[in-house]
Amino acid sequence: MNDTLALQHIQVMKHSYSHRLRKAMALLCFFCIVCPSLVAQNTTTLPTSMYGVGELSPGDGGRYAGMGNVGIAINRVGFQNTLNPAAITRMDSTCFVFDVGATAAFSYYSFLSEHSTTFTGNPNRFSLGFRMLPRWYMILGAAPYSSVGYLIYTEEEVEGMPGSYLYSSFEGSGGLYRFYLTNAYALTKNLSLGLNVGMVVGKTTQSETQESAIVEYSSKQRAFYMDLGLHYEITDSKKRNWALGVVFSPSLEIYHDNDLTYSNSSTSAEMDKTYHTRTQYLPMHIGTGLALTTNRWIATVDYNFMDWSRSSSSYTSVTYENQHKINVGATYILQPRRPRSTELMGGLGFSNSYINLKKGKMYYLEASVGATFPIRYSFLSLGATYRQQINSRSNLMQESRVSLNLNLTFGERISKSKLR
């Protein structure tokens, strides 16, 4: 009798695993079709995005965007952590968990006596997570890595011809997008390890127009992406949970397929050829985070370091600098006795730009607020962030930005009982 029950249990487990595997493959096919259309959008209008790989994405805009995009040490039920591949071992084993998000931003630019405003709004992330086997968790995801988007007009008086001007425009669009597969394994109840692998791919187009002549530079870029993560947590005598997270990404080369096109409507002249650029690399990244969780509060701090020393600029007026980012955030749980409660969030952040323009340094100060609302088995998250650029020189363009993030986390139940 015991042998029969054991055989039935094995058959049920095999059926459950096979069902999960088939469903995961079907969702992977859907993911590969839908994700490129979701993320292939501009997310910036910052003029300095013409340099390097563009403006780096400030964060994934997920459930805790209202905390200032912190989370290296956060590992919670219903949270798909994309900042630390090891911190996803609290996902519900009975569900596929989906995350979709969108962002909108209003930016104000000032340069000497000139002012301008812009508005952008796009989907910014898609991911799905599930528990593949006991202790083994996975996430498939896509999100912006960097973005290029600018339009600059200039006018110069023609030498020797007073009152005559030469008008030029510089325009850029496109960006890089990260497609990744996250694997995490819970070694013990307190210790998890994670590995994130994927590709950073995209296309940027930059053009220069002067009178009737147009020069367009088109570049398709691709790079292998990988990061490693560790998450460890303990509970002290006062039932407070302390967690530590660490992530590391190596610097990897970005490969380019470049094409230059020249056209002149006044002479019908055209030219199309390839061109070479300096070798670029994804920066080496080291990050660490510490989180404290009590009955009502979650408080966390993250520090990130990005090493750009392997890359060099093709512009003499531009150099690259290593980046330092520090973010702090907190969440207040309104009804901690309930398994799903409304949460209020806030956060602060400070960082420097990796672009040094004419020996001028640019820094960013951010403040975020947000809230997460449970809706049946889902979470609706809203976040708002104000970012102020602080320059070391007054003759650098300055940006003020207000961005809004919306994120929906929902699950599809695939089993009536948990996978043991």
GROMACS .gro file of C-alpha atoms in nm:
model
  420
    1MET     CA    1   0.000   0.000   0.000
    2ASN     CA    2   0.282   0.241   0.088
    3ASP     CA    3   0.461   0.159  -0.239
    4THR     CA    4   0.143   0.239  -0.433
    5LEU     CA    5   0.105   0.577  -0.259
    6ALA     CA    6   0.471   0.657  -0.319
    7LEU     CA    7   0.437   0.571  -0.689
    8GLN     CA    8   0.128   0.792  -0.717
    9HIS     CA    9   0.314   1.078  -0.546
   10ILE     CA   10   0.607   1.044  -0.789
   11GLN     CA   11   0.369   1.045  -1.085
   12VAL     CA   12   0.196   1.360  -0.953
   13MET     CA   13   0.532   1.532  -0.908
   14LYS     CA   14   0.640   1.436  -1.261
   15HIS     CA   15   0.312   1.564  -1.404
   16SER     CA   16   0.347   1.891  -1.208
   17TYR     CA   17   0.704   1.945  -1.330
   18SER     CA   18   0.610   1.858  -1.691
   19HIS     CA   19   0.315   2.096  -1.675
   20ARG     CA   20   0.535   2.376  -1.542
   21LEU     CA   21   0.797   2.312  -1.808
   22ARG     CA   22   0.543   2.320  -2.094
   23LYS     CA   23   0.382   2.635  -1.958
   24ALA     CA   24   0.720   2.801  -1.910
   25MET     CA   25   0.817   2.726  -2.273
   26ALA     CA   26   0.486   2.866  -2.400
   27LEU     CA   27   0.533   3.183  -2.195
   28LEU     CA   28   0.891   3.210  -2.318
   29CYS     CA   29   0.770   3.211  -2.680
   30PHE     CA   30   0.512   3.478  -2.593
   31PHE     CA   31   0.782   3.674  -2.409
   32CYS     CA   32   1.019   3.671  -2.709
   33ILE     CA   33   0.745   3.801  -2.940
   34VAL     CA   34   0.598   4.070  -2.716
   35CYS     CA   35   0.899   4.213  -2.530
   36PRO     CA   36   1.082   4.379  -2.822
   37SER     CA   37   0.774   4.587  -2.902
   38LEU     CA   38   0.733   4.682  -2.534
   39VAL     CA   39   1.082   4.816  -2.476
   40ALA     CA   40   1.185   4.954  -2.815
   41GLN     CA   41   1.108   5.309  -2.711
   42ASN     CA   42   1.297   5.627  -2.620
   43THR     CA   43   1.301   5.710  -2.252
   44THR     CA   44   1.508   6.030  -2.253
   45THR     CA   45   1.544   6.369  -2.418
   46LEU     CA   46   1.868   6.458  -2.242
   47PRO     CA   47   2.120   6.620  -2.484
   48THR     CA   48   2.418   6.447  -2.318
   49SER     CA   49   2.265   6.112  -2.421
   50MET     CA   50   2.451   6.159  -2.752
   51TYR     CA   51   2.769   6.045  -2.573
   52GLY     CA   52   2.877   5.694  -2.474
   53VAL     CA   53   2.596   5.438  -2.460
   54GLY     CA   54   2.340   5.709  -2.384
   55GLU     CA   55   2.161   5.791  -2.060
   56LEU     CA   56   2.156   5.488  -1.832
   57SER     CA   57   1.819   5.370  -1.707
   58PRO     CA   58   1.782   5.490  -1.346
   59GLY     CA   59   1.608   5.168  -1.239
   60ASP     CA   60   1.355   4.909  -1.343
   61GLY     CA   61   1.052   5.109  -1.226
   62GLY     CA   62   0.909   4.803  -1.051
   63ARG     CA   63   0.704   4.754  -0.739
   64TYR     CA   64   0.942   4.957  -0.522
   65ALA     CA   65   1.012   5.246  -0.759
   66GLY     CA   66   0.864   5.471  -0.489
   67MET     CA   67   1.153   5.374  -0.260
   68GLY     CA   68   1.406   5.524  -0.498
   69ASN     CA   69   1.480   5.205  -0.694
   70VAL     CA   70   1.656   5.030  -0.406
   71GLY     CA   71   1.628   4.660  -0.337
   72ILE     CA   72   1.958   4.469  -0.355
   73ALA     CA   73   1.882   4.323  -0.009
   74ILE     CA   74   1.500   4.290  -0.044
   75ASN     CA   75   1.357   3.939  -0.087
   76ARG     CA   76   0.978   3.936  -0.040
   77VAL     CA   77   0.671   3.745  -0.151
   78GLY     CA   78   0.526   3.891  -0.470
   79PHE     CA   79   0.842   4.089  -0.555
   80GLN     CA   80   1.044   4.015  -0.868
   81ASN     CA   81   1.380   4.162  -0.775
   82THR     CA   82   1.577   4.260  -1.087
   83LEU     CA   83   1.855   4.430  -0.889
   84ASN     CA   84   1.987   4.112  -0.725
   85PRO     CA   85   1.943   3.775  -0.901
   86ALA     CA   86   1.969   3.591  -0.569
   87ALA     CA   87   1.680   3.779  -0.403
   88ILE     CA   88   1.386   3.607  -0.575
   89THR     CA   89   1.349   3.296  -0.356
   90ARG     CA   90   1.030   3.414  -0.187
   91MET     CA   91   0.809   3.376  -0.495
   92ASP     CA   92   0.485   3.176  -0.459
   93SER     CA   93   0.547   2.822  -0.583
   94THR     CA   94   0.187   2.789  -0.709
   95CYS     CA   95   0.190   3.080  -0.955
   96PHE     CA   96   0.351   3.232  -1.256
   97VAL     CA   97   0.410   3.592  -1.148
   98PHE     CA   98   0.400   3.868  -1.410
   99ASP     CA   99   0.536   4.221  -1.379
  100VAL     CA  100   0.451   4.493  -1.631
  101GLY     CA  101   0.535   4.859  -1.597
  102ALA     CA  102   0.525   5.196  -1.767
  103THR     CA  103   0.682   5.532  -1.703
  104ALA     CA  104   0.615   5.894  -1.800
  105ALA     CA  105   0.847   6.189  -1.745
  106PHE     CA  106   0.831   6.567  -1.776
  107SER     CA  107   1.169   6.740  -1.809
  108TYR     CA  108   1.269   7.105  -1.786
  109TYR     CA  109   1.602   7.213  -1.939
  110SER     CA  110   1.787   7.539  -1.892
  111PHE     CA  111   2.107   7.660  -2.056
  112LEU     CA  112   2.217   8.015  -1.982
  113SER     CA  113   1.907   8.219  -2.083
  114GLU     CA  114   1.746   7.941  -2.292
  115HIS     CA  115   1.473   7.709  -2.161
  116SER     CA  116   1.280   7.411  -2.301
  117THR     CA  117   1.050   7.132  -2.183
  118THR     CA  118   0.982   6.778  -2.304
  119PHE     CA  119   0.751   6.489  -2.222
  120THR     CA  120   0.812   6.116  -2.271
  121GLY     CA  121   0.600   5.815  -2.187
  122ASN     CA  122   0.661   5.446  -2.261
  123PRO     CA  123   0.633   5.090  -2.134
  124ASN     CA  124   0.956   5.019  -1.950
  125ARG     CA  125   0.959   4.659  -1.831
  126PHE     CA  126   0.811   4.314  -1.863
  127SER     CA  127   0.904   4.006  -1.664
  128LEU     CA  128   0.762   3.673  -1.553
  129GLY     CA  129   0.884   3.457  -1.266
  130PHE     CA  130   0.812   3.106  -1.144
  131ARG     CA  131   0.945   2.830  -0.923
  132MET     CA  132   1.090   2.562  -1.148
  133LEU     CA  133   1.182   2.306  -0.883
  134PRO     CA  134   1.216   2.307  -0.504
  135ARG     CA  135   1.475   2.575  -0.421
  136TRP     CA  136   1.517   2.674  -0.789
  137TYR     CA  137   1.355   2.999  -0.908
  138MET     CA  138   1.360   3.171  -1.246
  139ILE     CA  139   1.270   3.507  -1.406
  140LEU     CA  140   1.251   3.601  -1.773
  141GLY     CA  141   1.261   3.975  -1.827
  142ALA     CA  142   1.326   4.276  -2.046
  143ALA     CA  143   1.393   4.638  -1.955
  144PRO     CA  144   1.573   4.946  -2.094
  145TYR     CA  145   1.948   4.961  -2.031
  146SER     CA  146   2.018   5.303  -2.182
  147SER     CA  147   1.847   5.551  -2.411
  148VAL     CA  148   1.945   5.808  -2.674
  149GLY     CA  149   1.710   6.094  -2.751
  150TYR     CA  150   1.796   6.454  -2.836
  151LEU     CA  151   1.729   6.730  -3.087
  152ILE     CA  152   1.959   7.034  -3.097
  153TYR     CA  153   1.940   7.337  -3.330
  154THR     CA  154   2.231   7.575  -3.384
  155GLU     CA  155   2.291   7.885  -3.593
  156GLU     CA  156   2.623   8.045  -3.686
  157GLU     CA  157   2.687   8.365  -3.876
  158VAL     CA  158   2.866   8.302  -4.207
  159GLU     CA  159   3.212   8.455  -4.199
  160GLY     CA  160   3.240   8.753  -4.432
  161MET     CA  161   2.863   8.768  -4.487
  162PRO     CA  162   2.702   8.980  -4.212
  163GLY     CA  163   2.335   8.894  -4.157
  164SER     CA  164   2.369   8.549  -4.317
  165TYR     CA  165   2.345   8.243  -4.093
  166LEU     CA  166   2.418   7.874  -4.131
  167TYR     CA  167   2.158   7.654  -3.960
  168SER     CA  168   2.235   7.304  -3.835
  169SER     CA  169   2.049   7.036  -3.642
  170PHE     CA  170   2.169   6.731  -3.446
  171GLU     CA  171   1.924   6.451  -3.371
  172GLY     CA  172   1.954   6.111  -3.204
  173SER     CA  173   1.720   5.827  -3.110
  174GLY     CA  174   1.723   5.464  -3.001
  175GLY     CA  175   1.891   5.285  -2.714
  176LEU     CA  176   2.000   4.958  -2.560
  177TYR     CA  177   1.765   4.707  -2.400
  178ARG     CA  178   1.841   4.423  -2.161
  179PHE     CA  179   1.690   4.077  -2.211
  180TYR     CA  180   1.775   3.843  -1.925
  181LEU     CA  181   1.721   3.504  -1.765
  182THR     CA  182   1.759   3.494  -1.387
  183ASN     CA  183   1.828   3.175  -1.192
  184ALA     CA  184   1.834   3.164  -0.812
  185TYR     CA  185   1.893   2.871  -0.580
  186ALA     CA  186   1.816   2.866  -0.208
  187LEU     CA  187   2.114   2.686  -0.053
  188THR     CA  188   1.961   2.715   0.293
  189LYS     CA  189   1.667   2.893   0.452
  190ASN     CA  190   1.885   3.202   0.496
  191LEU     CA  191   2.132   3.192   0.205
  192SER     CA  192   2.058   3.221  -0.170
  193LEU     CA  193   2.281   3.249  -0.475
  194GLY     CA  194   2.179   3.384  -0.816
  195LEU     CA  195   2.302   3.412  -1.172
  196ASN     CA  196   2.170   3.652  -1.433
  197VAL     CA  197   2.258   3.598  -1.800
  198GLY     CA  198   2.133   3.766  -2.112
  199MET     CA  199   2.200   4.013  -2.390
  200VAL     CA  200   2.213   4.389  -2.415
  201VAL     CA  201   2.103   4.478  -2.768
  202GLY     CA  202   1.976   4.782  -2.953
  203LYS     CA  203   2.018   5.034  -3.229
  204THR     CA  204   2.098   5.404  -3.217
  205THR     CA  205   2.067   5.657  -3.497
  206GLN     CA  206   2.240   5.996  -3.490
  207SER     CA  207   2.218   6.251  -3.771
  208GLU     CA  208   2.366   6.591  -3.856
  209THR     CA  209   2.178   6.818  -4.095
  210GLN     CA  210   2.328   7.133  -4.246
  211GLU     CA  211   2.127   7.312  -4.512
  212SER     CA  212   2.048   7.037  -4.767
  213ALA     CA  213   2.317   6.790  -4.656
  214ILE     CA  214   2.239   6.506  -4.413
  215VAL     CA  215   2.487   6.270  -4.252
  216GLU     CA  216   2.334   5.979  -4.061
  217TYR     CA  217   2.524   5.741  -3.833
  218SER     CA  218   2.343   5.415  -3.758
  219SER     CA  219   2.485   5.163  -3.512
  220LYS     CA  220   2.352   4.821  -3.414
  221GLN     CA  221   2.501   4.714  -3.082
  222ARG     CA  222   2.507   4.391  -2.886
  223ALA     CA  223   2.684   4.260  -2.578
  224PHE     CA  224   2.666   3.956  -2.355
  225TYR     CA  225   2.544   4.044  -2.006
  226MET     CA  226   2.598   3.860  -1.678
  227ASP     CA  227   2.579   3.932  -1.308
  228LEU     CA  228   2.615   3.725  -0.993
  229GLY     CA  229   2.422   3.775  -0.671
  230LEU     CA  230   2.419   3.668  -0.308
  231HIS     CA  231   2.148   3.719  -0.047
  232TYR     CA  232   2.174   3.633   0.321
  233GLU     CA  233   1.928   3.705   0.602
  234ILE     CA  234   1.898   3.642   0.975
  235THR     CA  235   1.638   3.712   1.244
  236ASP     CA  236   1.754   3.859   1.574
  237SER     CA  237   1.614   3.808   1.925
  238LYS     CA  238   1.363   4.092   1.874
  239LYS     CA  239   1.222   3.918   1.563
  240ARG     CA  240   1.372   4.178   1.332
  241ASN     CA  241   1.492   4.050   0.998
  242TRP     CA  242   1.834   4.167   0.873
  243ALA     CA  243   1.932   4.102   0.512
  244LEU     CA  244   2.251   4.157   0.312
  245GLY     CA  245   2.273   4.155  -0.068
  246VAL     CA  246   2.575   4.166  -0.297
  247VAL     CA  247   2.590   4.179  -0.679
  248PHE     CA  248   2.876   4.177  -0.928
  249SER     CA  249   2.879   4.227  -1.308
  250PRO     CA  250   3.199   4.200  -1.515
  251SER     CA  251   3.291   4.449  -1.786
  252LEU     CA  252   3.213   4.300  -2.128
  253GLU     CA  253   3.271   4.430  -2.480
  254ILE     CA  254   2.996   4.590  -2.688
  255TYR     CA  255   3.006   4.483  -3.053
  256HIS     CA  256   2.901   4.730  -3.325
  257ASP     CA  257   2.769   4.709  -3.681
  258ASN     CA  258   2.798   5.067  -3.805
  259ASP     CA  259   2.665   5.229  -4.120
  260LEU     CA  260   2.714   5.586  -4.245
  261THR     CA  261   2.476   5.745  -4.497
  262TYR     CA  262   2.531   6.079  -4.668
  263SER     CA  263   2.276   6.255  -4.885
  264ASN     CA  264   2.247   6.602  -5.040
  265SER     CA  265   1.917   6.702  -5.196
  266SER     CA  266   2.070   6.995  -5.387
  267THR     CA  267   2.326   6.779  -5.573
  268SER     CA  268   2.156   6.436  -5.560
  269ALA     CA  269   2.479   6.306  -5.404
  270GLU     CA  270   2.450   5.991  -5.191
  271MET     CA  271   2.695   5.767  -5.010
  272ASP     CA  272   2.652   5.458  -4.793
  273LYS     CA  273   2.943   5.287  -4.619
  274THR     CA  274   3.049   5.124  -4.293
  275TYR     CA  275   3.265   5.300  -4.037
  276HIS     CA  276   3.459   5.210  -3.725
  277THR     CA  277   3.425   5.347  -3.372
  278ARG     CA  278   3.628   5.308  -3.058
  279THR     CA  279   3.572   4.988  -2.864
  280GLN     CA  280   3.314   5.029  -2.589
  281TYR     CA  281   3.243   4.813  -2.286
  282LEU     CA  282   2.961   4.761  -2.044
  283PRO     CA  283   3.090   4.891  -1.710
  284MET     CA  284   3.197   4.661  -1.431
  285HIS     CA  285   2.935   4.686  -1.157
  286ILE     CA  286   2.962   4.613  -0.786
  287GLY     CA  287   2.663   4.671  -0.561
  288THR     CA  288   2.570   4.596  -0.202
  289GLY     CA  289   2.260   4.653   0.005
  290LEU     CA  290   2.144   4.619   0.365
  291ALA     CA  291   1.780   4.589   0.471
  292LEU     CA  292   1.599   4.581   0.805
  293THR     CA  293   1.243   4.446   0.823
  294THR     CA  294   1.018   4.481   1.128
  295ASN     CA  295   0.648   4.426   1.179
  296ARG     CA  296   0.557   4.756   1.010
  297TRP     CA  297   0.874   4.890   0.852
  298ILE     CA  298   1.124   4.804   0.580
  299ALA     CA  299   1.435   5.021   0.570
  300THR     CA  300   1.714   4.967   0.320
  301VAL     CA  301   2.025   5.128   0.177
  302ASP     CA  302   2.208   5.044  -0.149
  303TYR     CA  303   2.550   5.142  -0.279
  304ASN     CA  304   2.652   5.088  -0.642
  305PHE     CA  305   2.986   5.139  -0.813
  306MET     CA  306   3.028   5.131  -1.193
  307ASP     CA  307   3.378   5.124  -1.344
  308TRP     CA  308   3.401   5.291  -1.689
  309SER     CA  309   3.782   5.286  -1.713
  310ARG     CA  310   3.788   5.038  -2.005
  311SER     CA  311   3.588   5.273  -2.231
  312SER     CA  312   3.710   5.597  -2.388
  313SER     CA  313   3.525   5.874  -2.571
  314SER     CA  314   3.575   5.963  -2.937
  315TYR     CA  315   3.504   6.329  -2.847
  316THR     CA  316   3.798   6.533  -2.716
  317SER     CA  317   3.565   6.737  -2.495
  318VAL     CA  318   3.417   6.429  -2.325
  319THR     CA  319   3.570   6.185  -2.080
  320TYR     CA  320   3.415   5.901  -1.882
  321GLU     CA  321   3.410   5.885  -1.504
  322ASN     CA  322   3.344   5.603  -1.262
  323GLN     CA  323   3.001   5.625  -1.104
  324HIS     CA  324   2.901   5.611  -0.740
  325LYS     CA  325   2.536   5.579  -0.640
  326ILE     CA  326   2.385   5.569  -0.294
  327ASN     CA  327   2.014   5.523  -0.231
  328VAL     CA  328   1.810   5.492   0.088
  329GLY     CA  329   1.446   5.395   0.111
  330ALA     CA  330   1.174   5.292   0.353
  331THR     CA  331   0.832   5.127   0.339
  332TYR     CA  332   0.554   5.153   0.597
  333ILE     CA  333   0.306   4.861   0.611
  334LEU     CA  334  -0.040   4.984   0.710
  335GLN     CA  335  -0.191   4.647   0.815
  336PRO     CA  336   0.092   4.409   0.899
  337ARG     CA  337  -0.137   4.135   1.030
  338ARG     CA  338  -0.290   4.089   0.689
  339PRO     CA  339  -0.101   3.881   0.431
  340ARG     CA  340  -0.154   4.157   0.174
  341SER     CA  341  -0.153   4.518   0.287
  342THR     CA  342  -0.128   4.867   0.143
  343GLU     CA  343   0.229   5.000   0.173
  344LEU     CA  344   0.361   5.358   0.164
  345MET     CA  345   0.713   5.427   0.035
  346GLY     CA  346   0.976   5.698   0.020
  347GLY     CA  347   1.339   5.726  -0.082
  348LEU     CA  348   1.639   5.948  -0.156
  349GLY     CA  349   1.931   5.902  -0.394
  350PHE     CA  350   2.252   6.071  -0.500
  351SER     CA  351   2.479   5.984  -0.792
  352ASN     CA  352   2.716   6.127  -1.048
  353SER     CA  353   2.702   6.104  -1.427
  354TYR     CA  354   2.959   5.894  -1.610
  355ILE     CA  355   2.984   6.178  -1.865
  356ASN     CA  356   3.237   6.453  -1.794
  357LEU     CA  357   3.171   6.735  -2.043
  358LYS     CA  358   3.454   6.986  -2.090
  359LYS     CA  359   3.585   6.902  -1.741
  360GLY     CA  360   3.245   6.975  -1.595
  361LYS     CA  361   3.091   6.720  -1.358
  362MET     CA  362   2.720   6.645  -1.333
  363TYR     CA  363   2.546   6.507  -1.024
  364TYR     CA  364   2.188   6.396  -0.963
  365LEU     CA  365   1.978   6.430  -0.648
  366GLU     CA  366   1.653   6.231  -0.638
  367ALA     CA  367   1.352   6.210  -0.407
  368SER     CA  368   1.080   5.946  -0.448
  369VAL     CA  369   0.740   5.866  -0.296
  370GLY     CA  370   0.496   5.590  -0.378
  371ALA     CA  371   0.238   5.338  -0.267
  372THR     CA  372   0.150   4.975  -0.336
  373PHE     CA  373  -0.212   4.858  -0.325
  374PRO     CA  374  -0.323   4.493  -0.311
  375ILE     CA  375  -0.599   4.408  -0.558
  376ARG     CA  376  -0.714   4.049  -0.500
  377TYR     CA  377  -0.404   3.847  -0.586
  378SER     CA  378  -0.228   4.138  -0.756
  379PHE     CA  379  -0.037   4.453  -0.658
  380LEU     CA  380  -0.077   4.794  -0.819
  381SER     CA  381   0.222   5.019  -0.751
  382LEU     CA  382   0.250   5.393  -0.814
  383GLY     CA  383   0.567   5.596  -0.774
  384ALA     CA  384   0.677   5.953  -0.838
  385THR     CA  385   1.038   6.074  -0.856
  386TYR     CA  386   1.182   6.423  -0.871
  387ARG     CA  387   1.538   6.448  -1.005
  388GLN     CA  388   1.751   6.762  -0.995
  389GLN     CA  389   2.078   6.789  -1.184
  390ILE     CA  390   2.359   6.966  -0.998
  391ASN     CA  391   2.653   7.085  -1.208
  392SER     CA  392   3.006   7.181  -1.111
  393ARG     CA  393   2.994   7.462  -1.370
  394SER     CA  394   2.719   7.710  -1.448
  395ASN     CA  395   2.766   7.689  -1.828
  396LEU     CA  396   2.648   7.326  -1.846
  397MET     CA  397   2.291   7.243  -1.946
  398GLN     CA  398   2.078   7.169  -1.640
  399GLU     CA  399   1.784   6.932  -1.613
  400SER     CA  400   1.494   6.900  -1.369
  401ARG     CA  401   1.271   6.596  -1.414
  402VAL     CA  402   0.950   6.459  -1.265
  403SER     CA  403   0.876   6.097  -1.355
  404LEU     CA  404   0.578   5.877  -1.276
  405ASN     CA  405   0.597   5.497  -1.259
  406LEU     CA  406   0.311   5.250  -1.276
  407ASN     CA  407   0.366   4.880  -1.213
  408LEU     CA  408   0.126   4.585  -1.199
  409THR     CA  409   0.224   4.252  -1.044
  410PHE     CA  410  -0.019   3.966  -1.094
  411GLY     CA  411  -0.009   3.588  -1.084
  412GLU     CA  412  -0.161   3.297  -1.271
  413ARG     CA  413  -0.223   2.995  -1.049
  414ILE     CA  414  -0.082   2.672  -1.190
  415SER     CA  415  -0.125   2.433  -0.900
  416LYS     CA  416  -0.366   2.379  -0.612
  417SER     CA  417  -0.086   2.297  -0.373
  418LYS     CA  418   0.264   2.426  -0.318
  419LEU     CA  419   0.561   2.256  -0.475
  420ARG     CA  420   0.749   2.095  -0.186
   0.00000   0.00000   0.00000
